[in-house]
């Protein structure tokens, strides 16, 4: 008997009280006929995010929303590792809680994976049909420049290396994440480069990235420096 697919959606949060209820609602809206769970990994948010998640558990059920609370994770890679340990699905989705990754694209990710048998489906801003909304020109140039630089040096075979909206086979994510050492902004790039080097089948789906509605972005000068360091590290080690 063929196994029915189950999708574990890992959503790291820090001060996302204003966003988490909406993102959960939208996931349920767009995945009506899909077996899934949402794993919220909260980094000790002081704004009441965890209390909102507890209310959502009462509304949707603790079997559909799993809350993991940790202090001072600060980096996305650590959050995914903790979330992965509690994932019951055979597929794992990673996405942001700030509404920059719209759940309306999830059916396209799932469809693409089922059609192609891909190990990874990644959302991309840099193909026809994709884009960015809400960024100023400088941030668009910075992001595009970072991707072009990485494409030129690393040849990963994907168009958007720093995006963090992806669908993985669980076994593939476990394999790739165990070989990654980067944290923060560089983590997503290392994940997709390592996966490409390991020969995993990667497909892309165009998405429009929307800048966060509530809260503030964590990307700053220090993250850009870390990105350049990470790029140099991957150039040497992959």
Short mmCIF file of C-alpha atoms in Angstrom, two decimals:
data_model
loop_
_atom_site.label_atom_id
_atom_site.label_comp_id
_atom_site.label_asym_id
_atom_site.label_seq_id
_atom_site.Cartn_x
_atom_site.Cartn_y
_atom_site.Cartn_z
CA UNK A 1 0.00 0.00 0.00
CA UNK A 2 1.42 3.35 -1.03
CA UNK A 3 2.30 5.71 1.82
CA UNK A 4 0.24 8.88 2.01
CA UNK A 5 2.45 11.95 2.07
CA UNK A 6 2.51 14.09 5.20
CA UNK A 7 4.09 17.54 5.24
CA UNK A 8 5.76 19.03 8.31
CA UNK A 9 5.90 22.82 7.95
CA UNK A 10 8.65 24.32 10.12
CA UNK A 11 8.13 27.99 10.93
CA UNK A 12 10.83 29.69 13.06
CA UNK A 13 9.53 32.70 15.00
CA UNK A 14 10.87 35.61 16.99
CA UNK A 15 8.43 38.38 17.92
CA UNK A 16 5.85 37.29 15.34
CA UNK A 17 2.74 37.76 17.51
CA UNK A 18 1.14 39.93 14.83
CA UNK A 19 1.88 37.49 12.01
CA UNK A 20 1.66 33.93 13.30
CA UNK A 21 -2.15 33.62 13.45
CA UNK A 22 -2.50 34.88 9.88
CA UNK A 23 0.21 32.63 8.48
CA UNK A 24 -1.39 29.61 10.18
CA UNK A 25 -4.84 30.56 8.84
CA UNK A 26 -3.45 30.91 5.31
CA UNK A 27 -1.67 27.54 5.48
CA UNK A 28 -4.93 25.83 6.46
CA UNK A 29 -6.77 27.74 3.74
CA UNK A 30 -4.44 26.68 0.93
CA UNK A 31 -3.80 23.08 2.04
CA UNK A 32 -7.38 21.90 2.57
CA UNK A 33 -6.85 18.41 1.14
CA UNK A 34 -3.29 17.88 2.37
CA UNK A 35 -2.10 16.01 5.47
CA UNK A 36 0.20 18.42 7.30
CA UNK A 37 1.41 19.73 10.64
CA UNK A 38 2.84 23.14 11.52
CA UNK A 39 5.89 23.15 13.79
CA UNK A 40 6.42 26.59 15.31
CA UNK A 41 9.96 26.95 16.68
CA UNK A 42 9.99 30.07 18.84
CA UNK A 43 13.20 31.72 19.97
CA UNK A 44 11.95 32.97 23.34
CA UNK A 45 9.88 35.81 21.90
CA UNK A 46 9.08 38.44 24.56
CA UNK A 47 6.10 39.81 22.60
CA UNK A 48 3.66 37.01 23.42
CA UNK A 49 4.13 34.88 20.29
CA UNK A 50 4.06 31.67 22.33
CA UNK A 51 0.75 32.62 23.96
CA UNK A 52 -0.80 33.19 20.55
CA UNK A 53 0.46 29.79 19.38
CA UNK A 54 -1.14 28.13 22.41
CA UNK A 55 -4.47 29.69 21.45
CA UNK A 56 -4.00 28.43 17.90
CA UNK A 57 -3.38 24.93 19.25
CA UNK A 58 -6.74 25.07 21.04
CA UNK A 59 -8.41 26.18 17.81
CA UNK A 60 -6.78 23.80 15.32
CA UNK A 61 -5.58 20.99 17.58
CA UNK A 62 -2.20 20.06 19.03
CA UNK A 63 -1.87 17.32 16.43
CA UNK A 64 -1.84 20.00 13.71
CA UNK A 65 0.22 22.69 15.46
CA UNK A 66 3.33 21.75 17.45
CA UNK A 67 5.04 24.42 19.54
CA UNK A 68 8.73 24.22 20.36
CA UNK A 69 10.16 26.96 22.57
CA UNK A 70 13.91 27.59 22.83
CA UNK A 71 15.93 30.48 24.18
CA UNK A 72 18.58 32.41 22.27
CA UNK A 73 18.68 30.33 19.11
CA UNK A 74 19.00 33.50 17.06
CA UNK A 75 19.92 31.62 13.89
CA UNK A 76 17.60 29.89 11.46
CA UNK A 77 19.73 26.78 11.04
CA UNK A 78 19.41 25.84 14.70
CA UNK A 79 15.64 26.32 14.57
CA UNK A 80 15.31 23.96 11.60
CA UNK A 81 17.41 21.29 13.34
CA UNK A 82 15.14 21.41 16.40
CA UNK A 83 12.00 21.41 14.27
CA UNK A 84 13.23 18.50 12.17
CA UNK A 85 13.64 16.33 15.27
CA UNK A 86 9.89 16.65 15.92
CA UNK A 87 8.70 16.36 12.31
CA UNK A 88 6.38 13.40 11.68
CA UNK A 89 6.01 13.99 7.93
CA UNK A 90 8.01 12.41 5.11
CA UNK A 91 8.32 15.88 3.57
CA UNK A 92 9.40 19.08 5.32
CA UNK A 93 8.61 22.65 4.31
CA UNK A 94 10.66 25.53 5.68
CA UNK A 95 9.18 29.01 5.50
CA UNK A 96 9.23 32.34 7.31
CA UNK A 97 6.47 33.52 9.65
CA UNK A 98 6.51 37.16 8.57
CA UNK A 99 4.23 36.69 5.52
CA UNK A 100 7.12 37.21 3.08
CA UNK A 101 6.48 33.60 2.00
CA UNK A 102 2.82 33.32 1.05
CA UNK A 103 1.25 29.90 1.71
CA UNK A 104 -0.63 30.17 -1.59
CA UNK A 105 2.52 28.80 -3.25
CA UNK A 106 2.55 25.59 -1.20
CA UNK A 107 0.23 23.66 -3.57
CA UNK A 108 2.61 24.55 -6.44
CA UNK A 109 5.57 23.23 -4.45
CA UNK A 110 3.74 19.97 -3.72
CA UNK A 111 2.54 19.59 -7.32
CA UNK A 112 6.03 20.21 -8.72
CA UNK A 113 7.52 17.61 -6.39
CA UNK A 114 4.90 15.00 -7.28
CA UNK A 115 5.31 15.64 -11.02
CA UNK A 116 9.10 15.51 -11.03
CA UNK A 117 10.01 13.35 -8.04
CA UNK A 118 12.36 16.12 -6.90
CA UNK A 119 14.23 15.85 -3.63
CA UNK A 120 13.96 19.61 -3.13
CA UNK A 121 11.60 22.25 -4.48
CA UNK A 122 12.76 25.80 -3.84
CA UNK A 123 10.93 29.07 -4.32
CA UNK A 124 12.77 31.52 -6.55
CA UNK A 125 12.46 35.26 -7.09
CA UNK A 126 14.72 35.26 -10.13
CA UNK A 127 12.85 33.43 -12.90
CA UNK A 128 9.86 34.44 -15.01
CA UNK A 129 6.84 34.77 -12.75
CA UNK A 130 8.91 35.48 -9.64
CA UNK A 131 9.82 38.78 -8.04
CA UNK A 132 10.10 40.97 -4.96
CA UNK A 133 7.57 43.42 -3.57
CA UNK A 134 8.27 46.10 -0.97
CA UNK A 135 12.07 46.37 -1.25
CA UNK A 136 13.86 49.57 -2.13
CA UNK A 137 16.28 49.63 -5.05
CA UNK A 138 19.38 49.23 -2.85
CA UNK A 139 18.09 46.07 -1.19
CA UNK A 140 17.04 44.61 -4.54
CA UNK A 141 20.50 45.30 -5.94
CA UNK A 142 22.19 43.83 -2.85
CA UNK A 143 20.15 40.61 -3.01
CA UNK A 144 20.49 40.24 -6.77
CA UNK A 145 24.21 40.98 -6.60
CA UNK A 146 24.70 38.39 -3.86
CA UNK A 147 22.98 35.75 -5.98
CA UNK A 148 24.86 36.63 -9.16
CA UNK A 149 28.17 36.51 -7.28
CA UNK A 150 27.36 33.11 -5.81
CA UNK A 151 26.11 31.81 -9.17
CA UNK A 152 29.36 32.86 -10.83
CA UNK A 153 31.62 31.31 -8.20
CA UNK A 154 29.70 28.23 -7.10
CA UNK A 155 27.57 27.11 -10.08
CA UNK A 156 24.87 25.56 -7.89
CA UNK A 157 22.31 25.01 -10.67
CA UNK A 158 19.56 27.07 -9.00
CA UNK A 159 18.65 30.71 -9.52
CA UNK A 160 17.91 31.80 -5.93
CA UNK A 161 20.46 30.63 -3.38
CA UNK A 162 19.49 32.76 -0.39
CA UNK A 163 15.75 32.09 -0.44
CA UNK A 164 14.35 30.24 2.57
CA UNK A 165 11.03 28.94 1.20
CA UNK A 166 11.62 25.30 0.33
CA UNK A 167 10.14 21.81 0.30
CA UNK A 168 12.45 18.90 1.12
CA UNK A 169 12.13 15.17 1.31
CA UNK A 170 12.70 14.67 5.02
CA UNK A 171 15.56 12.20 4.50
CA UNK A 172 17.28 14.67 2.16
CA UNK A 173 16.95 17.55 4.60
CA UNK A 174 18.39 15.39 7.39
CA UNK A 175 21.34 14.48 5.18
CA UNK A 176 22.06 18.00 3.93
CA UNK A 177 21.57 19.81 7.24
CA UNK A 178 24.00 17.45 8.98
CA UNK A 179 26.81 18.61 6.67
CA UNK A 180 26.16 22.36 7.04
CA UNK A 181 28.20 24.56 9.37
CA UNK A 182 26.95 28.04 8.44
CA UNK A 183 24.43 30.05 10.46
CA UNK A 184 22.14 32.96 9.75
CA UNK A 185 21.91 34.45 6.26
CA UNK A 186 24.52 32.08 4.77
CA UNK A 187 22.79 28.92 6.01
CA UNK A 188 20.24 28.75 3.18
CA UNK A 189 22.93 29.19 0.56
CA UNK A 190 25.09 26.43 2.03
CA UNK A 191 22.06 24.11 2.20
CA UNK A 192 21.24 24.39 -1.49
CA UNK A 193 24.90 24.27 -2.61
CA UNK A 194 25.56 21.14 -0.53
CA UNK A 195 22.41 19.53 -1.91
CA UNK A 196 23.49 20.31 -5.46
CA UNK A 197 26.98 18.91 -4.86
CA UNK A 198 25.44 15.72 -3.43
CA UNK A 199 23.53 15.27 -6.67
CA UNK A 200 20.00 15.74 -5.32
CA UNK A 201 17.27 16.59 -7.82
CA UNK A 202 16.27 20.25 -7.29
CA UNK A 203 13.30 21.97 -8.93
CA UNK A 204 12.21 25.61 -8.75
CA UNK A 205 8.85 27.36 -8.45
CA UNK A 206 8.55 31.11 -9.10
CA UNK A 207 7.37 33.11 -6.08
CA UNK A 208 6.90 36.75 -5.25
CA UNK A 209 8.71 37.62 -2.04
CA UNK A 210 6.83 40.29 -0.07
CA UNK A 211 8.69 42.35 2.53
CA UNK A 212 7.39 41.77 6.05
CA UNK A 213 4.18 43.63 6.96
CA UNK A 214 4.73 43.73 10.73
CA UNK A 215 8.04 43.80 12.61
CA UNK A 216 11.54 44.56 11.39
CA UNK A 217 13.99 42.76 9.12
CA UNK A 218 17.18 41.28 10.62
CA UNK A 219 19.34 41.80 7.51
CA UNK A 220 22.10 44.32 8.13
CA UNK A 221 25.76 45.04 7.45
CA UNK A 222 26.99 42.24 9.70
CA UNK A 223 24.87 39.70 7.79
CA UNK A 224 26.36 40.87 4.49
CA UNK A 225 29.88 40.40 5.89
CA UNK A 226 28.90 36.91 7.06
CA UNK A 227 27.51 36.19 3.59
CA UNK A 228 30.84 37.07 1.94
CA UNK A 229 32.73 34.94 4.48
CA UNK A 230 30.33 32.05 3.83
CA UNK A 231 30.72 32.41 0.09
CA UNK A 232 34.49 32.15 0.44
CA UNK A 233 34.12 29.10 2.70
CA UNK A 234 31.85 27.32 0.22
CA UNK A 235 34.18 28.17 -2.65
CA UNK A 236 36.99 26.37 -0.82
CA UNK A 237 35.04 23.42 0.60
CA UNK A 238 32.53 22.41 -2.11
#
